[in-house]
């Protein structure tokens, strides 16, 4: 089984709809992240959480919210989706103790807002 | 903030060697990562450098010069499966947190 899972894997929604993307991990990591990836712009950080009670905005948090329901679960919500939120969304995890820790990415959710 | 630059695309021949460069500007450098990402898939970790010098791991090596704000990823004995995007990512200290910023990636095409 995959260590970091994301649901759904693909989603098409309409402008103005609320949508939630979910991420679960079995790696036991404290730190979790949400990124979006757009052609030519690379991976951009939306929100990150270093433990259940610690949530922080990334560089592009406007229009998004998150919830850290447990150590293993971190969900991303779009309260009112708009077309420029069409992107590939990745969840990632990492350990907290070592500075050399790499991030482990989920398989991604391809979101299309029409 | 950070500024990370890497070439957008590169092409190389199967069996050859290719070097992918990354330059960065950051006020609180604390490590540089290289990730590989095949089209439509998740990025996967390749290497980490925090001190100057070369780190070798099989066919892949990564070099860092902190004084020059420069890193490269060296891929030897290229295989067709190495066709992918290669992402340079820099960690720095920001407000007490260690944040990682990704470059836009270099798309490598390996041709026969």
mmCIF file of N, CA and C in Angstrom, chain A residues 12-106:
data_model
loop_
_atom_site.group_PDB
_atom_site.id
_atom_site.type_symbol
_atom_site.label_atom_id
_atom_site.label_comp_id
_atom_site.label_asym_id
_atom_site.label_seq_id
_atom_site.Cartn_x
_atom_site.Cartn_y
_atom_site.Cartn_z
ATOM 1 N N UNK A 12 -13.605 16.913 -11.575
ATOM 2 C CA UNK A 12 -14.069 18.043 -12.380
ATOM 3 C C UNK A 12 -15.218 18.677 -11.622
ATOM 4 N N UNK A 13 -15.139 19.970 -11.416
ATOM 5 C CA UNK A 13 -16.189 20.655 -10.676
ATOM 6 C C UNK A 13 -16.503 21.987 -11.355
ATOM 7 N N UNK A 14 -17.594 22.586 -10.919
ATOM 8 C CA UNK A 14 -18.020 23.845 -11.535
ATOM 9 C C UNK A 14 -17.639 25.035 -10.667
ATOM 10 N N UNK A 15 -17.504 26.165 -11.297
ATOM 11 C CA UNK A 15 -17.208 27.407 -10.581
ATOM 12 C C UNK A 15 -18.226 27.632 -9.466
ATOM 13 N N UNK A 16 -17.711 27.996 -8.276
ATOM 14 C CA UNK A 16 -18.571 28.290 -7.142
ATOM 15 C C UNK A 16 -18.828 27.114 -6.218
ATOM 16 N N UNK A 17 -18.482 25.923 -6.645
ATOM 17 C CA UNK A 17 -18.709 24.740 -5.814
ATOM 18 C C UNK A 17 -17.641 24.630 -4.739
ATOM 19 N N UNK A 18 -18.028 24.009 -3.625
ATOM 20 C CA UNK A 18 -17.071 23.705 -2.570
ATOM 21 C C UNK A 18 -16.523 22.307 -2.825
ATOM 22 N N UNK A 19 -15.211 22.170 -2.662
ATOM 23 C CA UNK A 19 -14.595 20.870 -2.883
ATOM 24 C C UNK A 19 -13.523 20.626 -1.837
ATOM 25 N N UNK A 20 -13.402 19.371 -1.423
ATOM 26 C CA UNK A 20 -12.377 18.988 -0.455
ATOM 27 C C UNK A 20 -11.494 17.913 -1.058
ATOM 28 N N UNK A 21 -10.206 18.101 -0.913
ATOM 29 C CA UNK A 21 -9.217 17.102 -1.306
ATOM 30 C C UNK A 21 -8.628 16.519 -0.024
ATOM 31 N N UNK A 22 -8.517 15.209 -0.004
ATOM 32 C CA UNK A 22 -8.079 14.558 1.229
ATOM 33 C C UNK A 22 -6.728 13.881 1.054
ATOM 34 N N UNK A 23 -5.980 13.852 2.133
ATOM 35 C CA UNK A 23 -4.651 13.238 2.141
ATOM 36 C C UNK A 23 -4.508 12.426 3.415
ATOM 37 N N UNK A 24 -4.026 11.199 3.267
ATOM 38 C CA UNK A 24 -3.750 10.341 4.409
ATOM 39 C C UNK A 24 -2.355 9.764 4.275
ATOM 40 N N UNK A 25 -1.687 9.554 5.422
ATOM 41 C CA UNK A 25 -0.340 8.980 5.379
ATOM 42 C C UNK A 25 -0.168 7.942 6.481
ATOM 43 N N UNK A 26 0.638 6.944 6.153
ATOM 44 C CA UNK A 26 0.936 5.880 7.114
ATOM 45 C C UNK A 26 2.406 5.896 7.512
ATOM 46 N N UNK A 27 3.099 6.996 7.209
ATOM 47 C CA UNK A 27 4.535 7.069 7.491
ATOM 48 C C UNK A 27 4.811 7.519 8.924
ATOM 49 N N UNK A 28 3.778 7.984 9.630
ATOM 50 C CA UNK A 28 3.995 8.449 10.994
ATOM 51 C C UNK A 28 4.696 9.790 11.078
ATOM 52 N N UNK A 29 4.692 10.547 10.000
ATOM 53 C CA UNK A 29 5.348 11.852 9.971
ATOM 54 C C UNK A 29 4.454 12.925 10.596
ATOM 55 N N UNK A 30 5.123 13.865 11.269
ATOM 56 C CA UNK A 30 4.371 14.978 11.858
ATOM 57 C C UNK A 30 4.032 16.050 10.835
ATOM 58 N N UNK A 31 4.907 16.251 9.864
ATOM 59 C CA UNK A 31 4.774 17.393 8.962
ATOM 60 C C UNK A 31 4.040 16.998 7.684
ATOM 61 N N UNK A 32 3.076 17.826 7.321
ATOM 62 C CA UNK A 32 2.320 17.596 6.094
ATOM 63 C C UNK A 32 2.168 18.899 5.331
ATOM 64 N N UNK A 33 2.052 18.782 4.001
ATOM 65 C CA UNK A 33 2.074 19.938 3.118
ATOM 66 C C UNK A 33 1.056 19.758 2.000
ATOM 67 N N UNK A 34 0.546 20.877 1.509
ATOM 68 C CA UNK A 34 -0.238 20.885 0.287
ATOM 69 C C UNK A 34 0.422 21.830 -0.718
ATOM 70 N N UNK A 35 0.615 21.295 -1.947
ATOM 71 C CA UNK A 35 1.180 22.064 -3.046
ATOM 72 C C UNK A 35 0.218 22.020 -4.227
ATOM 73 N N UNK A 36 0.346 23.020 -5.079
ATOM 74 C CA UNK A 36 -0.259 22.924 -6.397
ATOM 75 C C UNK A 36 0.842 23.070 -7.433
ATOM 76 N N UNK A 37 0.637 22.401 -8.561
ATOM 77 C CA UNK A 37 1.630 22.445 -9.631
ATOM 78 C C UNK A 37 0.949 22.876 -10.916
ATOM 79 N N UNK A 38 1.496 23.916 -11.524
ATOM 80 C CA UNK A 38 0.995 24.448 -12.788
ATOM 81 C C UNK A 38 2.137 24.462 -13.785
ATOM 82 N N UNK A 39 1.857 24.218 -15.038
ATOM 83 C CA UNK A 39 2.920 24.236 -16.058
ATOM 84 C C UNK A 39 3.669 25.563 -16.032
ATOM 85 N N UNK A 40 4.996 25.486 -15.992
ATOM 86 C CA UNK A 40 5.813 26.691 -16.020
ATOM 87 C C UNK A 40 5.967 27.387 -14.686
ATOM 88 N N UNK A 41 5.217 26.952 -13.686
ATOM 89 C CA UNK A 41 5.287 27.612 -12.376
ATOM 90 C C UNK A 41 5.847 26.703 -11.298
ATOM 91 N N UNK A 42 5.957 25.444 -11.574
ATOM 92 C CA UNK A 42 6.514 24.534 -10.587
ATOM 93 C C UNK A 42 5.568 24.262 -9.435
ATOM 94 N N UNK A 43 6.118 23.689 -8.397
ATOM 95 C CA UNK A 43 5.367 23.376 -7.184
ATOM 96 C C UNK A 43 5.305 24.598 -6.287
ATOM 97 N N UNK A 44 4.108 24.976 -5.889
ATOM 98 C CA UNK A 44 3.964 26.122 -4.994
ATOM 99 C C UNK A 44 3.221 25.683 -3.739
ATOM 100 N N UNK A 45 3.717 26.140 -2.595
ATOM 101 C CA UNK A 45 3.193 25.706 -1.308
ATOM 102 C C UNK A 45 1.922 26.474 -0.966
ATOM 103 N N UNK A 46 0.868 25.737 -0.620
ATOM 104 C CA UNK A 46 -0.411 26.356 -0.268
ATOM 105 C C UNK A 46 -0.514 26.494 1.256
ATOM 106 N N UNK A 47 -0.392 25.380 1.960
ATOM 107 C CA UNK A 47 -0.419 25.339 3.421
ATOM 108 C C UNK A 47 0.532 24.245 3.888
ATOM 109 N N UNK A 48 1.004 24.400 5.138
ATOM 110 C CA UNK A 48 1.778 23.345 5.750
ATOM 111 C C UNK A 48 1.433 23.254 7.231
ATOM 112 N N UNK A 49 1.660 22.058 7.765
ATOM 113 C CA UNK A 49 1.309 21.782 9.156
ATOM 114 C C UNK A 49 2.434 20.982 9.783
ATOM 115 N N UNK A 50 2.987 21.448 10.884
ATOM 116 C CA UNK A 50 4.093 20.748 11.518
ATOM 117 C C UNK A 50 3.627 19.815 12.630
ATOM 118 N N UNK A 51 2.415 19.984 13.089
ATOM 119 C CA UNK A 51 1.740 18.990 13.921
ATOM 120 C C UNK A 51 0.256 19.336 13.920
ATOM 121 N N UNK A 52 -0.531 18.562 14.646
ATOM 122 C CA UNK A 52 -1.985 18.694 14.580
ATOM 123 C C UNK A 52 -2.451 20.102 14.959
ATOM 124 N N UNK A 53 -1.732 20.747 15.861
ATOM 125 C CA UNK A 53 -2.167 22.065 16.327
ATOM 126 C C UNK A 53 -1.446 23.219 15.644
ATOM 127 N N UNK A 54 -0.638 22.908 14.649
ATOM 128 C CA UNK A 54 0.178 23.934 14.000
ATOM 129 C C UNK A 54 -0.094 23.950 12.505
ATOM 130 N N UNK A 55 -0.756 24.995 12.030
ATOM 131 C CA UNK A 55 -1.072 25.128 10.611
ATOM 132 C C UNK A 55 -0.618 26.504 10.154
ATOM 133 N N UNK A 56 0.022 26.537 8.990
ATOM 134 C CA UNK A 56 0.605 27.777 8.503
ATOM 135 C C UNK A 56 0.311 27.985 7.035
ATOM 136 N N UNK A 57 0.154 29.236 6.657
ATOM 137 C CA UNK A 57 -0.058 29.562 5.258
ATOM 138 C C UNK A 57 1.239 29.476 4.485
ATOM 139 N N UNK A 58 1.123 28.996 3.253
ATOM 140 C CA UNK A 58 2.247 29.008 2.345
ATOM 141 C C UNK A 58 2.199 30.242 1.470
ATOM 142 N N UNK A 59 2.808 30.160 0.307
ATOM 143 C CA UNK A 59 2.910 31.349 -0.548
ATOM 144 C C UNK A 59 1.647 31.680 -1.306
ATOM 145 N N UNK A 60 0.702 30.716 -1.441
ATOM 146 C CA UNK A 60 -0.498 30.972 -2.240
ATOM 147 C C UNK A 60 -1.744 30.444 -1.539
ATOM 148 N N UNK A 61 -2.011 30.875 -0.322
ATOM 149 C CA UNK A 61 -3.101 30.310 0.471
ATOM 150 C C UNK A 61 -4.471 30.935 0.168
ATOM 151 N N UNK A 62 -4.523 32.072 -0.490
ATOM 152 C CA UNK A 62 -5.809 32.719 -0.745
ATOM 153 C C UNK A 62 -6.734 31.806 -1.545
ATOM 154 N N UNK A 63 -7.983 31.667 -1.055
ATOM 155 C CA UNK A 63 -8.957 30.827 -1.739
ATOM 156 C C UNK A 63 -8.963 29.388 -1.267
ATOM 157 N N UNK A 64 -8.049 29.068 -0.347
ATOM 158 C CA UNK A 64 -7.920 27.708 0.186
ATOM 159 C C UNK A 64 -8.012 27.719 1.711
ATOM 160 N N UNK A 65 -8.429 26.590 2.269
ATOM 161 C CA UNK A 65 -8.349 26.373 3.703
ATOM 162 C C UNK A 65 -7.960 24.924 3.930
ATOM 163 N N UNK A 66 -7.471 24.631 5.131
ATOM 164 C CA UNK A 66 -7.044 23.269 5.441
ATOM 165 C C UNK A 66 -7.544 22.864 6.814
ATOM 166 N N UNK A 67 -7.516 21.556 7.019
ATOM 167 C CA UNK A 67 -7.862 20.996 8.324
ATOM 168 C C UNK A 67 -6.940 19.824 8.586
ATOM 169 N N UNK A 68 -6.331 19.797 9.773
ATOM 170 C CA UNK A 68 -5.480 18.670 10.175
ATOM 171 C C UNK A 68 -6.270 17.890 11.215
ATOM 172 N N UNK A 69 -6.967 16.882 10.729
ATOM 173 C CA UNK A 69 -7.897 16.147 11.587
ATOM 174 C C UNK A 69 -7.177 15.208 12.553
ATOM 175 N N UNK A 70 -6.010 14.774 12.164
ATOM 176 C CA UNK A 70 -5.214 13.842 12.961
ATOM 177 C C UNK A 70 -3.798 13.901 12.406
ATOM 178 N N UNK A 71 -2.872 13.244 13.078
ATOM 179 C CA UNK A 71 -1.504 13.246 12.567
ATOM 180 C C UNK A 71 -1.461 12.721 11.139
ATOM 181 N N UNK A 72 -2.330 11.756 10.854
ATOM 182 C CA UNK A 72 -2.263 11.086 9.559
ATOM 183 C C UNK A 72 -3.108 11.728 8.474
ATOM 184 N N UNK A 73 -3.901 12.743 8.794
ATOM 185 C CA UNK A 73 -4.858 13.269 7.817
ATOM 186 C C UNK A 73 -4.784 14.787 7.711
ATOM 187 N N UNK A 74 -4.737 15.247 6.461
ATOM 188 C CA UNK A 74 -4.616 16.683 6.194
ATOM 189 C C UNK A 74 -5.436 16.966 4.951
ATOM 190 N N UNK A 75 -6.511 17.746 5.092
ATOM 191 C CA UNK A 75 -7.398 17.973 3.964
ATOM 192 C C UNK A 75 -7.323 19.422 3.502
ATOM 193 N N UNK A 76 -7.528 19.607 2.227
ATOM 194 C CA UNK A 76 -7.491 20.926 1.594
ATOM 195 C C UNK A 76 -8.869 21.223 1.026
ATOM 196 N N UNK A 77 -9.396 22.414 1.334
ATOM 197 C CA UNK A 77 -10.716 22.789 0.836
ATOM 198 C C UNK A 77 -10.642 24.029 -0.030
ATOM 199 N N UNK A 78 -11.455 23.992 -1.074
ATOM 200 C CA UNK A 78 -11.681 25.170 -1.896
ATOM 201 C C UNK A 78 -13.137 25.560 -1.624
ATOM 202 N N UNK A 79 -13.339 26.668 -0.922
ATOM 203 C CA UNK A 79 -14.682 27.029 -0.484
ATOM 204 C C UNK A 79 -15.593 27.385 -1.650
ATOM 205 N N UNK A 80 -15.038 28.051 -2.636
ATOM 206 C CA UNK A 80 -15.802 28.443 -3.813
ATOM 207 C C UNK A 80 -14.840 28.383 -5.004
ATOM 208 N N UNK A 81 -14.836 27.234 -5.659
ATOM 209 C CA UNK A 81 -13.825 26.986 -6.691
ATOM 210 C C UNK A 81 -13.940 27.973 -7.863
ATOM 211 N N UNK A 82 -12.787 28.347 -8.403
ATOM 212 C CA UNK A 82 -12.726 29.214 -9.579
ATOM 213 C C UNK A 82 -11.804 28.574 -10.614
ATOM 214 N N UNK A 83 -11.990 28.912 -11.892
ATOM 215 C CA UNK A 83 -11.215 28.238 -12.952
ATOM 216 C C UNK A 83 -9.698 28.308 -12.778
ATOM 217 N N UNK A 84 -9.163 29.391 -12.208
ATOM 218 C CA UNK A 84 -7.699 29.440 -12.102
ATOM 219 C C UNK A 84 -7.168 28.579 -10.958
ATOM 220 N N UNK A 85 -8.049 27.835 -10.306
ATOM 221 C CA UNK A 85 -7.611 26.820 -9.352
ATOM 222 C C UNK A 85 -7.480 25.448 -10.019
ATOM 223 N N UNK A 86 -7.696 25.405 -11.302
ATOM 224 C CA UNK A 86 -7.429 24.195 -12.073
ATOM 225 C C UNK A 86 -5.932 23.915 -12.031
ATOM 226 N N UNK A 87 -5.550 22.757 -11.517
ATOM 227 C CA UNK A 87 -4.129 22.438 -11.323
ATOM 228 C C UNK A 87 -4.005 21.000 -10.858
ATOM 229 N N UNK A 88 -2.757 20.572 -10.740
ATOM 230 C CA UNK A 88 -2.427 19.281 -10.132
ATOM 231 C C UNK A 88 -2.024 19.556 -8.681
ATOM 232 N N UNK A 89 -2.713 18.917 -7.740
ATOM 233 C CA UNK A 89 -2.473 19.171 -6.323
ATOM 234 C C UNK A 89 -1.762 17.973 -5.702
ATOM 235 N N UNK A 90 -0.704 18.270 -4.961
ATOM 236 C CA UNK A 90 0.048 17.232 -4.277
ATOM 237 C C UNK A 90 0.043 17.464 -2.772
ATOM 238 N N UNK A 91 -0.127 16.384 -2.044
ATOM 239 C CA UNK A 91 0.097 16.358 -0.611
ATOM 240 C C UNK A 91 1.475 15.749 -0.377
ATOM 241 N N UNK A 92 2.162 16.185 0.658
ATOM 242 C CA UNK A 92 3.472 15.625 0.966
ATOM 243 C C UNK A 92 3.645 15.546 2.476
ATOM 244 N N UNK A 93 4.543 14.667 2.903
ATOM 245 C CA UNK A 93 4.857 14.542 4.324
ATOM 246 C C UNK A 93 6.370 14.554 4.514
ATOM 247 N N UNK A 94 6.804 14.863 5.724
ATOM 248 C CA UNK A 94 8.220 14.732 6.050
ATOM 249 C C UNK A 94 8.366 14.558 7.555
ATOM 250 N N UNK A 95 9.531 14.004 7.939
ATOM 251 C CA UNK A 95 9.837 13.904 9.351
ATOM 252 C C UNK A 95 10.176 15.287 9.887
ATOM 253 N N UNK A 96 10.090 15.457 11.185
ATOM 254 C CA UNK A 96 10.341 16.774 11.744
ATOM 255 C C UNK A 96 11.700 16.960 12.363
ATOM 256 N N UNK A 97 12.364 15.844 12.669
ATOM 257 C CA UNK A 97 13.545 15.982 13.508
ATOM 258 C C UNK A 97 14.802 16.368 12.733
ATOM 259 N N UNK A 98 15.004 15.783 11.574
ATOM 260 C CA UNK A 98 16.248 15.976 10.850
ATOM 261 C C UNK A 98 16.100 17.041 9.760
ATOM 262 N N UNK A 99 17.123 17.891 9.619
ATOM 263 C CA UNK A 99 17.048 18.914 8.581
ATOM 264 C C UNK A 99 17.263 18.325 7.196
ATOM 265 N N UNK A 100 17.785 17.114 7.141
ATOM 266 C CA UNK A 100 18.015 16.495 5.832
ATOM 267 C C UNK A 100 16.787 15.757 5.323
ATOM 268 N N UNK A 101 15.675 15.846 6.048
ATOM 269 C CA UNK A 101 14.518 15.051 5.674
ATOM 270 C C UNK A 101 13.970 15.449 4.315
ATOM 271 N N UNK A 102 13.669 14.434 3.519
ATOM 272 C CA UNK A 102 13.050 14.705 2.240
ATOM 273 C C UNK A 102 11.545 14.658 2.399
ATOM 274 N N UNK A 103 10.854 15.139 1.403
ATOM 275 C CA UNK A 103 9.404 15.077 1.402
ATOM 276 C C UNK A 103 8.944 13.886 0.569
ATOM 277 N N UNK A 104 7.901 13.240 1.049
ATOM 278 C CA UNK A 104 7.283 12.116 0.356
ATOM 279 C C UNK A 104 5.938 12.593 -0.178
ATOM 280 N N UNK A 105 5.773 12.449 -1.459
ATOM 281 C CA UNK A 105 4.590 12.995 -2.112
ATOM 282 C C UNK A 105 3.539 11.919 -2.388
ATOM 283 N N UNK A 106 2.284 12.350 -2.274
ATOM 284 C CA UNK A 106 1.190 11.505 -2.727
ATOM 285 C C UNK A 106 1.113 11.508 -4.240
#
